[in-house]
mmCIF file of C-alpha atoms in Angstrom:
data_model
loop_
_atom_site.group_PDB
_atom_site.id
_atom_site.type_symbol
_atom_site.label_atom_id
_atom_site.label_comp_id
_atom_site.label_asym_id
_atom_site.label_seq_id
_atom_site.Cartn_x
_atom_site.Cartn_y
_atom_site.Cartn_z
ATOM 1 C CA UNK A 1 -7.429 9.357 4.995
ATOM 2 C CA UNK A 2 -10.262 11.710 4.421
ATOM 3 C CA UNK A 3 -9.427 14.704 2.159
ATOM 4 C CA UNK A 4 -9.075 18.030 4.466
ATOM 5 C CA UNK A 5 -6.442 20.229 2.108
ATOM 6 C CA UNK A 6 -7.535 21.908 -0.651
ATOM 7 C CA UNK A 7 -4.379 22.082 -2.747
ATOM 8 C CA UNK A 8 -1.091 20.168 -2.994
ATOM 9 C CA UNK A 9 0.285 19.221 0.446
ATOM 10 C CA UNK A 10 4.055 19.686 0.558
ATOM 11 C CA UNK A 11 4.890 17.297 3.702
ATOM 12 C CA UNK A 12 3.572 15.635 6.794
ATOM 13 C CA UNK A 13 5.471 15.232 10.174
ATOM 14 C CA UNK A 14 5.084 12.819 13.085
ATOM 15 C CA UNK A 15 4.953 13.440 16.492
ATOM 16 C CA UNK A 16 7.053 11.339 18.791
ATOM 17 C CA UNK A 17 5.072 9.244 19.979
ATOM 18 C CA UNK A 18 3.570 8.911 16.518
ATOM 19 C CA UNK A 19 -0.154 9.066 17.256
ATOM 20 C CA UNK A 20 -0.390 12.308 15.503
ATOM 21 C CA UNK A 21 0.055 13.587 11.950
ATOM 22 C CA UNK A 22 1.021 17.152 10.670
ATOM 23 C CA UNK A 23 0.272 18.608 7.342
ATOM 24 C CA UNK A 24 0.816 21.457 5.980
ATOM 25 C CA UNK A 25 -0.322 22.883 2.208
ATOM 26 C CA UNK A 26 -0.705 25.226 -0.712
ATOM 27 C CA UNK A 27 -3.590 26.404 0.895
ATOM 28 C CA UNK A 28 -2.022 27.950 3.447
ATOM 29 C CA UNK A 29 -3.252 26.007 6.607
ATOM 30 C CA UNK A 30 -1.865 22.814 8.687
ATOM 31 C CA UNK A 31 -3.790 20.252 9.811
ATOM 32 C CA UNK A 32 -3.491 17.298 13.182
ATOM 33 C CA UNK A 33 -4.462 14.183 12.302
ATOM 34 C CA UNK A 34 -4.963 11.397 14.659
ATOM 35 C CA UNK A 35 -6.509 7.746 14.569
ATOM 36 C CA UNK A 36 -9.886 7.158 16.564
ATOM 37 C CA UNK A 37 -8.661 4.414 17.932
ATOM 38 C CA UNK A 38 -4.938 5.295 18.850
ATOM 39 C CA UNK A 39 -2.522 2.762 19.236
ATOM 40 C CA UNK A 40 -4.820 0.143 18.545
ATOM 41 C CA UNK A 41 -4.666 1.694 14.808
ATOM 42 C CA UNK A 42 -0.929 0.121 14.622
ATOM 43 C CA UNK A 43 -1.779 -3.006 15.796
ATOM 44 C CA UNK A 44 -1.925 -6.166 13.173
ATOM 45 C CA UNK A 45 -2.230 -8.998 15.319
ATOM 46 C CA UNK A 46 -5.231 -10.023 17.384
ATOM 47 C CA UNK A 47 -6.773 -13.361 18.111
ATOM 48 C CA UNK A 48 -8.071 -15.717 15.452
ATOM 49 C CA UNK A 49 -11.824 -15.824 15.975
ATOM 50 C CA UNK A 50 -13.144 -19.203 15.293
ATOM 51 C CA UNK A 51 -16.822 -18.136 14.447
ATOM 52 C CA UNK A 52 -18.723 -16.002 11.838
ATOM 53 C CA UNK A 53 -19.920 -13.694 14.721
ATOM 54 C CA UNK A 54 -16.455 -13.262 15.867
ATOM 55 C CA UNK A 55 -15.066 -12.583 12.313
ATOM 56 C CA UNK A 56 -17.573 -9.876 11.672
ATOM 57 C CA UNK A 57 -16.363 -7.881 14.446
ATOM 58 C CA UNK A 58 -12.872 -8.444 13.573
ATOM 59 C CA UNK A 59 -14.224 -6.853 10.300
ATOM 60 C CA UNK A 60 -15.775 -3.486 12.560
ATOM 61 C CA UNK A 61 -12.693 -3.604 14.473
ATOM 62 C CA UNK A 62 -10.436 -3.094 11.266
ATOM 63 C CA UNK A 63 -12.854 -0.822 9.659
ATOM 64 C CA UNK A 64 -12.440 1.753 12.992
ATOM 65 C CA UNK A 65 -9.071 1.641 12.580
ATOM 66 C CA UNK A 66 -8.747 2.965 8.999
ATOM 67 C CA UNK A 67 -10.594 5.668 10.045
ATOM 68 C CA UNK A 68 -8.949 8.857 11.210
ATOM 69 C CA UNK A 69 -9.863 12.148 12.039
ATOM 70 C CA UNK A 70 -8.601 15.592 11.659
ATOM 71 C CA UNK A 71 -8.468 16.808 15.107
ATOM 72 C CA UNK A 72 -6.894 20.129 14.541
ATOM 73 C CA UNK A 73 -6.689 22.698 12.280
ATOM 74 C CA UNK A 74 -4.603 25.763 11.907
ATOM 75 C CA UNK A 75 -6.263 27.542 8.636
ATOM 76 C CA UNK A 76 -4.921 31.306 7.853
ATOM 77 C CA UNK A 77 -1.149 29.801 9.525
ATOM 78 C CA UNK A 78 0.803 32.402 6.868
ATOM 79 C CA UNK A 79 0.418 34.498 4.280
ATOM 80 C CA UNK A 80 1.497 32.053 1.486
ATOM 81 C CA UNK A 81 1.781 28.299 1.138
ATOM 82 C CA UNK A 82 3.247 26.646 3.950
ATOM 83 C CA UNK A 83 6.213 24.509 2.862
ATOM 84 C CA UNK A 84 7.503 22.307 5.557
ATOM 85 C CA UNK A 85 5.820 21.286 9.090
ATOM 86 C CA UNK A 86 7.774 20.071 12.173
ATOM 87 C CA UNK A 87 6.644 18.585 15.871
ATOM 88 C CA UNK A 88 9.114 19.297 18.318
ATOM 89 C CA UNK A 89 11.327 15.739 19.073
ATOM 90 C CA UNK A 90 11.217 15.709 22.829
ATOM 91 C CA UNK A 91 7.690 15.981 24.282
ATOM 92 C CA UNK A 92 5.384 17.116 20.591
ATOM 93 C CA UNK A 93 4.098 19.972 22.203
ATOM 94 C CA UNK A 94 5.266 22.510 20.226
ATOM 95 C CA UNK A 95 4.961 22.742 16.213
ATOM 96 C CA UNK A 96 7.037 24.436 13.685
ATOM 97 C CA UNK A 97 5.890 25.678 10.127
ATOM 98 C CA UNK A 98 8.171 27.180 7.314
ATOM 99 C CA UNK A 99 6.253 29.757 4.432
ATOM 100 C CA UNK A 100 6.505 30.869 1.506
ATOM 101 C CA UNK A 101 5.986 33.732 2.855
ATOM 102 C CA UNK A 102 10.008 33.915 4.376
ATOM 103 C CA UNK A 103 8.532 33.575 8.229
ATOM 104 C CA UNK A 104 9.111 29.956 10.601
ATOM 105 C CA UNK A 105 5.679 30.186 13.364
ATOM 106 C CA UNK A 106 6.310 28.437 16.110
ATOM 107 C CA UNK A 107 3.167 27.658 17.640
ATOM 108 C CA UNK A 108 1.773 25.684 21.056
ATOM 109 C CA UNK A 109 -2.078 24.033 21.750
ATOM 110 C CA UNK A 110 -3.823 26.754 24.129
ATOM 111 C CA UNK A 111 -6.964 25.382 25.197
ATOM 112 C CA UNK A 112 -8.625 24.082 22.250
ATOM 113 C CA UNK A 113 -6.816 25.697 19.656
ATOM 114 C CA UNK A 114 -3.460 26.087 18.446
ATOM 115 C CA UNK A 115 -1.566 30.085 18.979
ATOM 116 C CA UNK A 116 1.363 31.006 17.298
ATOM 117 C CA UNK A 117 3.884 31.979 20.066
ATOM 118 C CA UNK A 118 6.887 33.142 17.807
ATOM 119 C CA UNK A 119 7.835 34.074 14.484
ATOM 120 C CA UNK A 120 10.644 34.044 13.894
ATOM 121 C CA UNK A 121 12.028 36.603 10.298
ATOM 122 C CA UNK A 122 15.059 36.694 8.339
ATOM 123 C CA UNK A 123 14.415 35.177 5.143
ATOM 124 C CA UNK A 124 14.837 37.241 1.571
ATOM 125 C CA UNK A 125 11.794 35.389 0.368
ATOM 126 C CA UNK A 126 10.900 31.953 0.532
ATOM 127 C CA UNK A 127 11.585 29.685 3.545
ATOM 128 C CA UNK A 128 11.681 26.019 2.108
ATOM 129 C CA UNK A 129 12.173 23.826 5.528
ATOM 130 C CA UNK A 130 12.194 23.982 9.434
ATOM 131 C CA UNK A 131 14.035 21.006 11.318
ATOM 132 C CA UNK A 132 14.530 20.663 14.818
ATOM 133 C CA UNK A 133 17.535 19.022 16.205
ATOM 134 C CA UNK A 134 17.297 15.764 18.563
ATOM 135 C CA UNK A 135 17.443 17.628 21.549
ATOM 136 C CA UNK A 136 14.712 20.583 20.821
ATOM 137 C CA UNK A 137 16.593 22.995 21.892
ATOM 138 C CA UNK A 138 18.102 23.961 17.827
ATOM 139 C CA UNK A 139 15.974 24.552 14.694
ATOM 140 C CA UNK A 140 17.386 25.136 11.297
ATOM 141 C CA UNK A 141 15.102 26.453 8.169
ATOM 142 C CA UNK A 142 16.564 27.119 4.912
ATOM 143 C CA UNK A 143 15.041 29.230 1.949
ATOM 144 C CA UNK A 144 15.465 30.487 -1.764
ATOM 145 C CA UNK A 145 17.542 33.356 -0.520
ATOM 146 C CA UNK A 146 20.565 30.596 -0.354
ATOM 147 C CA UNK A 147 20.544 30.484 3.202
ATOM 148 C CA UNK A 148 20.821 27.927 5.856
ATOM 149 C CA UNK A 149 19.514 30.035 9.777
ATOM 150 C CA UNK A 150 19.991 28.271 12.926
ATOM 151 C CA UNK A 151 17.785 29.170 16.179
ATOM 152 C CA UNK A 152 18.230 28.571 19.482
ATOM 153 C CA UNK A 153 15.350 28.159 21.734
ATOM 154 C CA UNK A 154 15.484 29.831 25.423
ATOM 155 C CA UNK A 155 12.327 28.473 26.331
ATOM 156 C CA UNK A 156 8.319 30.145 26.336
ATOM 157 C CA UNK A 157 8.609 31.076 22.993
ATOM 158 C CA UNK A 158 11.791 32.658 22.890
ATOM 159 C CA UNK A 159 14.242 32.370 20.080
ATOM 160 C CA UNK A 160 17.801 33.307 18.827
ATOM 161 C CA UNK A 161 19.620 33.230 15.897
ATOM 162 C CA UNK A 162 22.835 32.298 16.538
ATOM 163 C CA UNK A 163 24.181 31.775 13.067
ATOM 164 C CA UNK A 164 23.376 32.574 9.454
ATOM 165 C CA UNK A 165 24.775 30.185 6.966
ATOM 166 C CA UNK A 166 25.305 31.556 3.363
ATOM 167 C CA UNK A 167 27.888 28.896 1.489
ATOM 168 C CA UNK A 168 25.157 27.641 -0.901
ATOM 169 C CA UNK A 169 25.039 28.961 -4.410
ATOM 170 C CA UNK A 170 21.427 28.135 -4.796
ATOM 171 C CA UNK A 171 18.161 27.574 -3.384
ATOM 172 C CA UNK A 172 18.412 25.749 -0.328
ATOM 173 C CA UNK A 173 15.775 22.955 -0.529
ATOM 174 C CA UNK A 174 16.079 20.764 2.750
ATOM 175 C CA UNK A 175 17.680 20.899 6.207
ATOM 176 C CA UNK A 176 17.825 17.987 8.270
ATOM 177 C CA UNK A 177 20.136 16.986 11.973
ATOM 178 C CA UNK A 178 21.472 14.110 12.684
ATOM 179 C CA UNK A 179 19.580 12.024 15.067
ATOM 180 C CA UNK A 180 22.076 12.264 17.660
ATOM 181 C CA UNK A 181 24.327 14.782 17.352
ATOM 182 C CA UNK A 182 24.170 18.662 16.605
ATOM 183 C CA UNK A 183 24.955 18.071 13.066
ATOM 184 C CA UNK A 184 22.930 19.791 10.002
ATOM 185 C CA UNK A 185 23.115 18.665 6.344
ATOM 186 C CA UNK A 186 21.679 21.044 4.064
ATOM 187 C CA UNK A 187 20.302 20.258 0.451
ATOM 188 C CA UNK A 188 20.386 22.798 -2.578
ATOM 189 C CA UNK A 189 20.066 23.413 -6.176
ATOM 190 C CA UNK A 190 23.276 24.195 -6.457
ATOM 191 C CA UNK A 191 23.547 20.271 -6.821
ATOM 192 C CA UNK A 192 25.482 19.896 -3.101
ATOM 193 C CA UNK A 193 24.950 18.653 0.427
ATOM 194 C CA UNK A 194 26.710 20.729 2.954
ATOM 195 C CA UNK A 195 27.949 19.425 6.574
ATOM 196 C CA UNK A 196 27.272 21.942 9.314
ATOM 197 C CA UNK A 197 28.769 21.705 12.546
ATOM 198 C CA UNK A 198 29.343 23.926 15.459
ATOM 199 C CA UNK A 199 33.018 24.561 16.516
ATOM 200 C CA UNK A 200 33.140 26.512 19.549
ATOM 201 C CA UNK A 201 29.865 28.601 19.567
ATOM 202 C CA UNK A 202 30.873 29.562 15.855
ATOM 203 C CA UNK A 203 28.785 27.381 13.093
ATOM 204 C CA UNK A 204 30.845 26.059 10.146
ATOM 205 C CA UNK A 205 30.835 24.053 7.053
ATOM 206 C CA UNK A 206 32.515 20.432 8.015
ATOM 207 C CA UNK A 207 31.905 19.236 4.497
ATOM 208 C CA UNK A 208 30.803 19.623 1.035
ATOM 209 C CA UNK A 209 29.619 16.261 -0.579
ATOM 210 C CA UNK A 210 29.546 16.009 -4.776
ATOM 211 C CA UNK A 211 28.059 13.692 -6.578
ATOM 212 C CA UNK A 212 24.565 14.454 -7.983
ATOM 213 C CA UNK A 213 24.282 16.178 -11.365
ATOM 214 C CA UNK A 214 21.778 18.191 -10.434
ATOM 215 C CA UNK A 215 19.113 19.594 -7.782
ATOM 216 C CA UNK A 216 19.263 17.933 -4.546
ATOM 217 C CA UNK A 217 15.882 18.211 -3.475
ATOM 218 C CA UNK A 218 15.876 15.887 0.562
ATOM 219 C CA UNK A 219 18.160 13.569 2.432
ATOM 220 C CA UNK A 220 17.652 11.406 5.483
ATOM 221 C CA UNK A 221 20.056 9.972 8.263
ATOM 222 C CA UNK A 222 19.780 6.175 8.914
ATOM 223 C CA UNK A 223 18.017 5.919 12.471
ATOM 224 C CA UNK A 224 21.267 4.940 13.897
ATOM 225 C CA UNK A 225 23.051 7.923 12.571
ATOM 226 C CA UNK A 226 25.629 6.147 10.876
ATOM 227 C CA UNK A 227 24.747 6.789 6.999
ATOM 228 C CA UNK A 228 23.096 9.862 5.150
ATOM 229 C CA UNK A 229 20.794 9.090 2.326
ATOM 230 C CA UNK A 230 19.970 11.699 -0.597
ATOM 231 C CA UNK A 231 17.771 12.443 -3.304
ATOM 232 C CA UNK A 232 17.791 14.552 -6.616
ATOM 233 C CA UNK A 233 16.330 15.494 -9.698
ATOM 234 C CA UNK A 234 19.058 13.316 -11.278
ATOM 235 C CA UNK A 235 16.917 10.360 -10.412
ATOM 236 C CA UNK A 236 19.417 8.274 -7.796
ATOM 237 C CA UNK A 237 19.201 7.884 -4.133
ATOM 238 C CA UNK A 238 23.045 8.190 -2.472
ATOM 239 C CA UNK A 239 24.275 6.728 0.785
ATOM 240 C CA UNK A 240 27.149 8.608 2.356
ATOM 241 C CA UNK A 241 29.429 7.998 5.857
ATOM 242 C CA UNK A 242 32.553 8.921 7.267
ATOM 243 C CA UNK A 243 35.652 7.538 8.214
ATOM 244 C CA UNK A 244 38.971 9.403 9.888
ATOM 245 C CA UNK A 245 41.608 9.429 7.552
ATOM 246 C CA UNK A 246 43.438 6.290 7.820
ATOM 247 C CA UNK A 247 40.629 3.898 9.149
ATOM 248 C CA UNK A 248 40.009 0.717 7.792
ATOM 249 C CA UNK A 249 36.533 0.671 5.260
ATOM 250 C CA UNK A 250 35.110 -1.881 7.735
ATOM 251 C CA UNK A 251 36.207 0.364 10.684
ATOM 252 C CA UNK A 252 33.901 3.107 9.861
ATOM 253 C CA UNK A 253 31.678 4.516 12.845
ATOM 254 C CA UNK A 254 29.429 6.458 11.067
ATOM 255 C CA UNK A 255 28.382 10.180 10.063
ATOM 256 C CA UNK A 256 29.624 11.748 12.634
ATOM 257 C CA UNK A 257 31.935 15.110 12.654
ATOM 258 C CA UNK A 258 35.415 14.372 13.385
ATOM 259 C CA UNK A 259 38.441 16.817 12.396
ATOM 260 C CA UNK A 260 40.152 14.646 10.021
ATOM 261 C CA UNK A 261 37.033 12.586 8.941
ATOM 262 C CA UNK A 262 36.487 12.092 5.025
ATOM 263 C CA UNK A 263 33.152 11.920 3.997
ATOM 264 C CA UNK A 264 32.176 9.207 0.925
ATOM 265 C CA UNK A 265 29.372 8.131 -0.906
ATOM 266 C CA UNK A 266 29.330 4.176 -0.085
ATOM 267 C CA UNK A 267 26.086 3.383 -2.174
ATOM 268 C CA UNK A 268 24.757 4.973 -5.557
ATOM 269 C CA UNK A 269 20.894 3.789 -6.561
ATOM 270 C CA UNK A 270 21.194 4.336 -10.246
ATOM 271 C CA UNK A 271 18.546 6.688 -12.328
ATOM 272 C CA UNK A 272 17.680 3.526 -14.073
ATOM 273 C CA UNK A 273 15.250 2.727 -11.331
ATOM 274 C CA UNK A 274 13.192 5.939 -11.030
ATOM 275 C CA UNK A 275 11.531 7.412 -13.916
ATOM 276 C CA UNK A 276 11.729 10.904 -13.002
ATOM 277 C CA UNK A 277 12.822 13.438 -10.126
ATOM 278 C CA UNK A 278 12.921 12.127 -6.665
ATOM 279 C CA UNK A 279 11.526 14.826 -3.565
ATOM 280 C CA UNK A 280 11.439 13.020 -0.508
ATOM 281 C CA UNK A 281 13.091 9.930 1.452
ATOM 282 C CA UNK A 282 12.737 8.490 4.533
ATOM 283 C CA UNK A 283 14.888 5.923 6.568
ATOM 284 C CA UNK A 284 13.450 3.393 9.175
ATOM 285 C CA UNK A 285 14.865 0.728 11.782
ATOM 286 C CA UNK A 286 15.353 -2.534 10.803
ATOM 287 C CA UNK A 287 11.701 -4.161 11.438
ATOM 288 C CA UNK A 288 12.964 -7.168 12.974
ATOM 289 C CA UNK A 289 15.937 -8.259 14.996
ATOM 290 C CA UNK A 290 18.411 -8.175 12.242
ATOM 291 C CA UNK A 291 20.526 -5.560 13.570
ATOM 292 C CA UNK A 292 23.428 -6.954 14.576
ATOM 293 C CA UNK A 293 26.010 -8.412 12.716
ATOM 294 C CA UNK A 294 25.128 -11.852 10.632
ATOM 295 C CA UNK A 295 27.573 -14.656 12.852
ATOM 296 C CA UNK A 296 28.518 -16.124 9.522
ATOM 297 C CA UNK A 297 28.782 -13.108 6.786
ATOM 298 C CA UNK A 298 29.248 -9.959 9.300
ATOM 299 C CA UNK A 299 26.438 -8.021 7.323
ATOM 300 C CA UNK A 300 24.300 -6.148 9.512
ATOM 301 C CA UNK A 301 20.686 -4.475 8.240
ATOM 302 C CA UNK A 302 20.520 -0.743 8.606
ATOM 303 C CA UNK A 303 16.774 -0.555 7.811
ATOM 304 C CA UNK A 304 14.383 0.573 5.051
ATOM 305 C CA UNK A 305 14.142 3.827 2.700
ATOM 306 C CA UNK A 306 11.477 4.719 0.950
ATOM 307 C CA UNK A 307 11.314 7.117 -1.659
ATOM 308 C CA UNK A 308 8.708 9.552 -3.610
ATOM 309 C CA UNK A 309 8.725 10.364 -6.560
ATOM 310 C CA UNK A 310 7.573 12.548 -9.500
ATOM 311 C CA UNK A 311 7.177 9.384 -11.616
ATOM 312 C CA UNK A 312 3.807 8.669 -8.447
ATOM 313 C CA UNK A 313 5.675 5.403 -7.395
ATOM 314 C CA UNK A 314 6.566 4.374 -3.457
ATOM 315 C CA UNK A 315 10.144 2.249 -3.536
ATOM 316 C CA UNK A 316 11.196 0.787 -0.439
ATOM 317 C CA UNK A 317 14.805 -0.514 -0.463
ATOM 318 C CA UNK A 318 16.767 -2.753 1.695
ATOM 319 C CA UNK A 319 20.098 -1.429 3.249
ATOM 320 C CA UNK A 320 22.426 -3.859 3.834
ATOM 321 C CA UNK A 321 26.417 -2.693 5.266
ATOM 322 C CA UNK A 322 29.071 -5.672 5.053
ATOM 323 C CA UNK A 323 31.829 -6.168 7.519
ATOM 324 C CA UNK A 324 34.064 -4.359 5.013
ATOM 325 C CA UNK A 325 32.427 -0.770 4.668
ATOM 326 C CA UNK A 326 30.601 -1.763 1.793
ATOM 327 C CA UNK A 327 27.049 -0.955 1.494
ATOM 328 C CA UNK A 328 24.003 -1.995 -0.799
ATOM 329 C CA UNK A 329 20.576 -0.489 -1.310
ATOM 330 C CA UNK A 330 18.132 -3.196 -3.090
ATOM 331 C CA UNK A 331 15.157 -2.661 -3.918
ATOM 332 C CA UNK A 332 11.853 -4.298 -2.191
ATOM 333 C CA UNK A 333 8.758 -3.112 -3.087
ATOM 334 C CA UNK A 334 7.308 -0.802 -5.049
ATOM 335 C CA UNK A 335 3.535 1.082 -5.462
ATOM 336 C CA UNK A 336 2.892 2.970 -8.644
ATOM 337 C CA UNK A 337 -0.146 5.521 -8.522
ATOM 338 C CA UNK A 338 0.398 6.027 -4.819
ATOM 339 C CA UNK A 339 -1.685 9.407 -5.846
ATOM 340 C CA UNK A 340 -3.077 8.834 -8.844
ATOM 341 C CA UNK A 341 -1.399 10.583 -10.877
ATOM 342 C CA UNK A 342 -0.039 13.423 -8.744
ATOM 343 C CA UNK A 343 3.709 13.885 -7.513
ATOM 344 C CA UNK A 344 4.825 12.499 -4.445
ATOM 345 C CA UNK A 345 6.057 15.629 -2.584
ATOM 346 C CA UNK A 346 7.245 13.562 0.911
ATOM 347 C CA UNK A 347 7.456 10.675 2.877
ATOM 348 C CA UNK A 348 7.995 9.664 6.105
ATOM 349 C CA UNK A 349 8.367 6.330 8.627
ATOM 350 C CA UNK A 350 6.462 6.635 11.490
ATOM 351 C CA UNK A 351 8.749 6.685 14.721
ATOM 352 C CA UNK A 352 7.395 4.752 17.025
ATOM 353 C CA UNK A 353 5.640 1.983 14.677
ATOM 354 C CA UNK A 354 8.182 1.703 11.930
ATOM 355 C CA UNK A 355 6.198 -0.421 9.489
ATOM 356 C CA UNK A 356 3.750 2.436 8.735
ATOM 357 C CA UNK A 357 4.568 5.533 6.658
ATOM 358 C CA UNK A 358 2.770 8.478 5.811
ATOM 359 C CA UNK A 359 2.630 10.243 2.396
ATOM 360 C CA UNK A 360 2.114 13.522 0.783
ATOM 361 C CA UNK A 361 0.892 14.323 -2.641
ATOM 362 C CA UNK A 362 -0.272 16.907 -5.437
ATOM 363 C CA UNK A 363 -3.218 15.585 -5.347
ATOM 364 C CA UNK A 364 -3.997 17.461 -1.993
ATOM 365 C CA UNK A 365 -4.336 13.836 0.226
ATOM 366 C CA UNK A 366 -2.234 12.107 3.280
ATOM 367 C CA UNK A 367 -2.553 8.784 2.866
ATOM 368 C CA UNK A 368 -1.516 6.024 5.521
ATOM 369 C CA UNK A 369 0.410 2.893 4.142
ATOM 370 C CA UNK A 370 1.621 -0.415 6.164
ATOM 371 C CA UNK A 371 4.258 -2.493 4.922
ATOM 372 C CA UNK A 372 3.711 -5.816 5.027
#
């Protein structure tokens, strides 16, 4: 992708219908990126030409769709480096960016340019991440202040807190909801994941999950929302789920809040396998029709992660969950260099075309990566 930032970018985000490509940076601006061709980018079949002639425009045809364009660009967005980008889930329309700064924008596309619409303040310092939930109508950011905010949105612009979240003894690096339910996990320095929930208009901690032995820097629900991947400066990836008290392992219907559900960490990637801290992951659908449950063995395949990395290496792992609640992460690919030599601040699956993935780096570029 051609180079646009001029310092580190921190993350990229993916509007749902995944034509378009958010960035934000260091240098305090976010830019829309978009394919010339659209769709037709995503596409890797086509017919097999028979001829020279025909094979030489296959070539022009391939060469259009590596290129992209930035179509949009929001320089000046805060004060300081903007830290974490969001589209909106439901139609894309809207975009969310977290500063350094302490201040969320919330900003729509007015004619040919993008206007910030709300800002929304309450932040110490800081402000680390923005997430919206499924439905739009909830956004979480987080911050070095400890603190975990949740908005509600009443629509034009209009925003509420309805509940400030202070359990975390440390920076609060990541916020992310579950893909189906109002659920928040929150990620910290303080070496925890905490499970939000809301019980009756009043936000609460569900669950605190232990484990890592230090910073926890991103997590990411499986697309079905059953597990809850995480990351830390400790070098291993975690799976977690829940089961009520009492269920059978191979019962187990996910990550989802229930009163008397225990939450457990079902898969551990050890630090053997990274070299040094890990900052982002990213979980995908299974890319063929593998879903269900094997006839013969009962497993059933939950999809891909992919990590990044301080060490400047993309992993991709198989997840794999057996008939009796066990689960296992292998590993299936890896890229070292994926920036040179610069950290890999974030990754992410496209959501529409789950073989692709986007990347963000210290070396200022967004790269675009099939999997094959």
């Amino acid at each position: 992708m051609d180079l646009g930032h001029e310092d580190r970018v921190w993350q990229v985000s993916w509007d749902p219908t995944g034509l378009r490509l958010a960035s934000c940076s260091g240098d305090k601006s976010v830019r829309i990126w978009t394919p010339l061709t659209q769709a037709r980018f995503f596409s890797t079949g086509g017919e097999q030409e028979q001829d020279k002639e025909q094979e030489q425009d296959k070539e022009q045809r391939n060469d259009m769709r590596r290129t992209w364009e930035c179509v949009d660009t929001i320089d000046g967005a805060h004060k300081r480096t903007v830290r974490s980008v969001a589209f909106e889930p439901t139609k894309g329309k809207t975009l969310a960016t977290a500063s350094f700064d302490g201040t969320t924008g919330i900003w729509e596309k007015d004619d040919d340019a993008y206007e910030c619409i709300a800002t929304l303040e309450g932040h110490e310092n800081e402000t680390k991440c923005v997430s919206w939930s499924a439905s739009g109508q909830l956004l979480a950011t987080c911050g070095r202040d400890r603190s975990v905010w949740i908005w509600e949105s009443n629509g034009e612009g209009d925003f509420d807190c309805i509940s400030v979240l202070m359990e975390h003894t440390n920076d609060v690096k990541m916020v992310v909801w579950h893909p189906t339910d109002d659920v928040l996990a929150s990620f910290s320095y303080d070496d925890t994941i905490r499970v939000w929930r809301d019980d009756d208009d009043d936000w609460c901690a569900a669950a605190t999950l232990t484990g890592h032995t230090s910073t926890v820097w991103a997590g990411a629900f499986s697309p079905d929302g059953r597990y809850l991947a995480s990351v830390s400066d400790d070098r291993t990836v975690r799976v977690w789920t829940a089961a009520t008290k009492g269920e059978a392992a191979g019962m187990r219907d996910g990550f989802y809040y229930k009163p008397d559900a225990a939450y457990d960490c079902v898969a551990v990637v050890p630090d053997t396998v990274h070299t040094r801290a890990i900052y982002s992951v990213s979980w995908t659908r299974p890319l063929r029709d593998s879903g269900a449950a094997d006839s013969s063995s009962g497993d059933r395949d939950e999809g891909l992660l992919v990590t990044g990395c301080g060490d400047n290496t993309l992993r991709v792992f198989r997840v794999t969950a057996s008939a009796d609640g066990s689960v296992a992460v292998a590993l299936e690919s890896s890229l070292q260099h994926a920036h040179a030599l610069a950290d890999i601040n974030c990754v992410r699956w496209n959501p529409v075309y789950p073989d692709w993935l986007a990347t963000a780096g210290d070396d200022g570029v967004v790269r675009i990566w099939h999997l094959e």
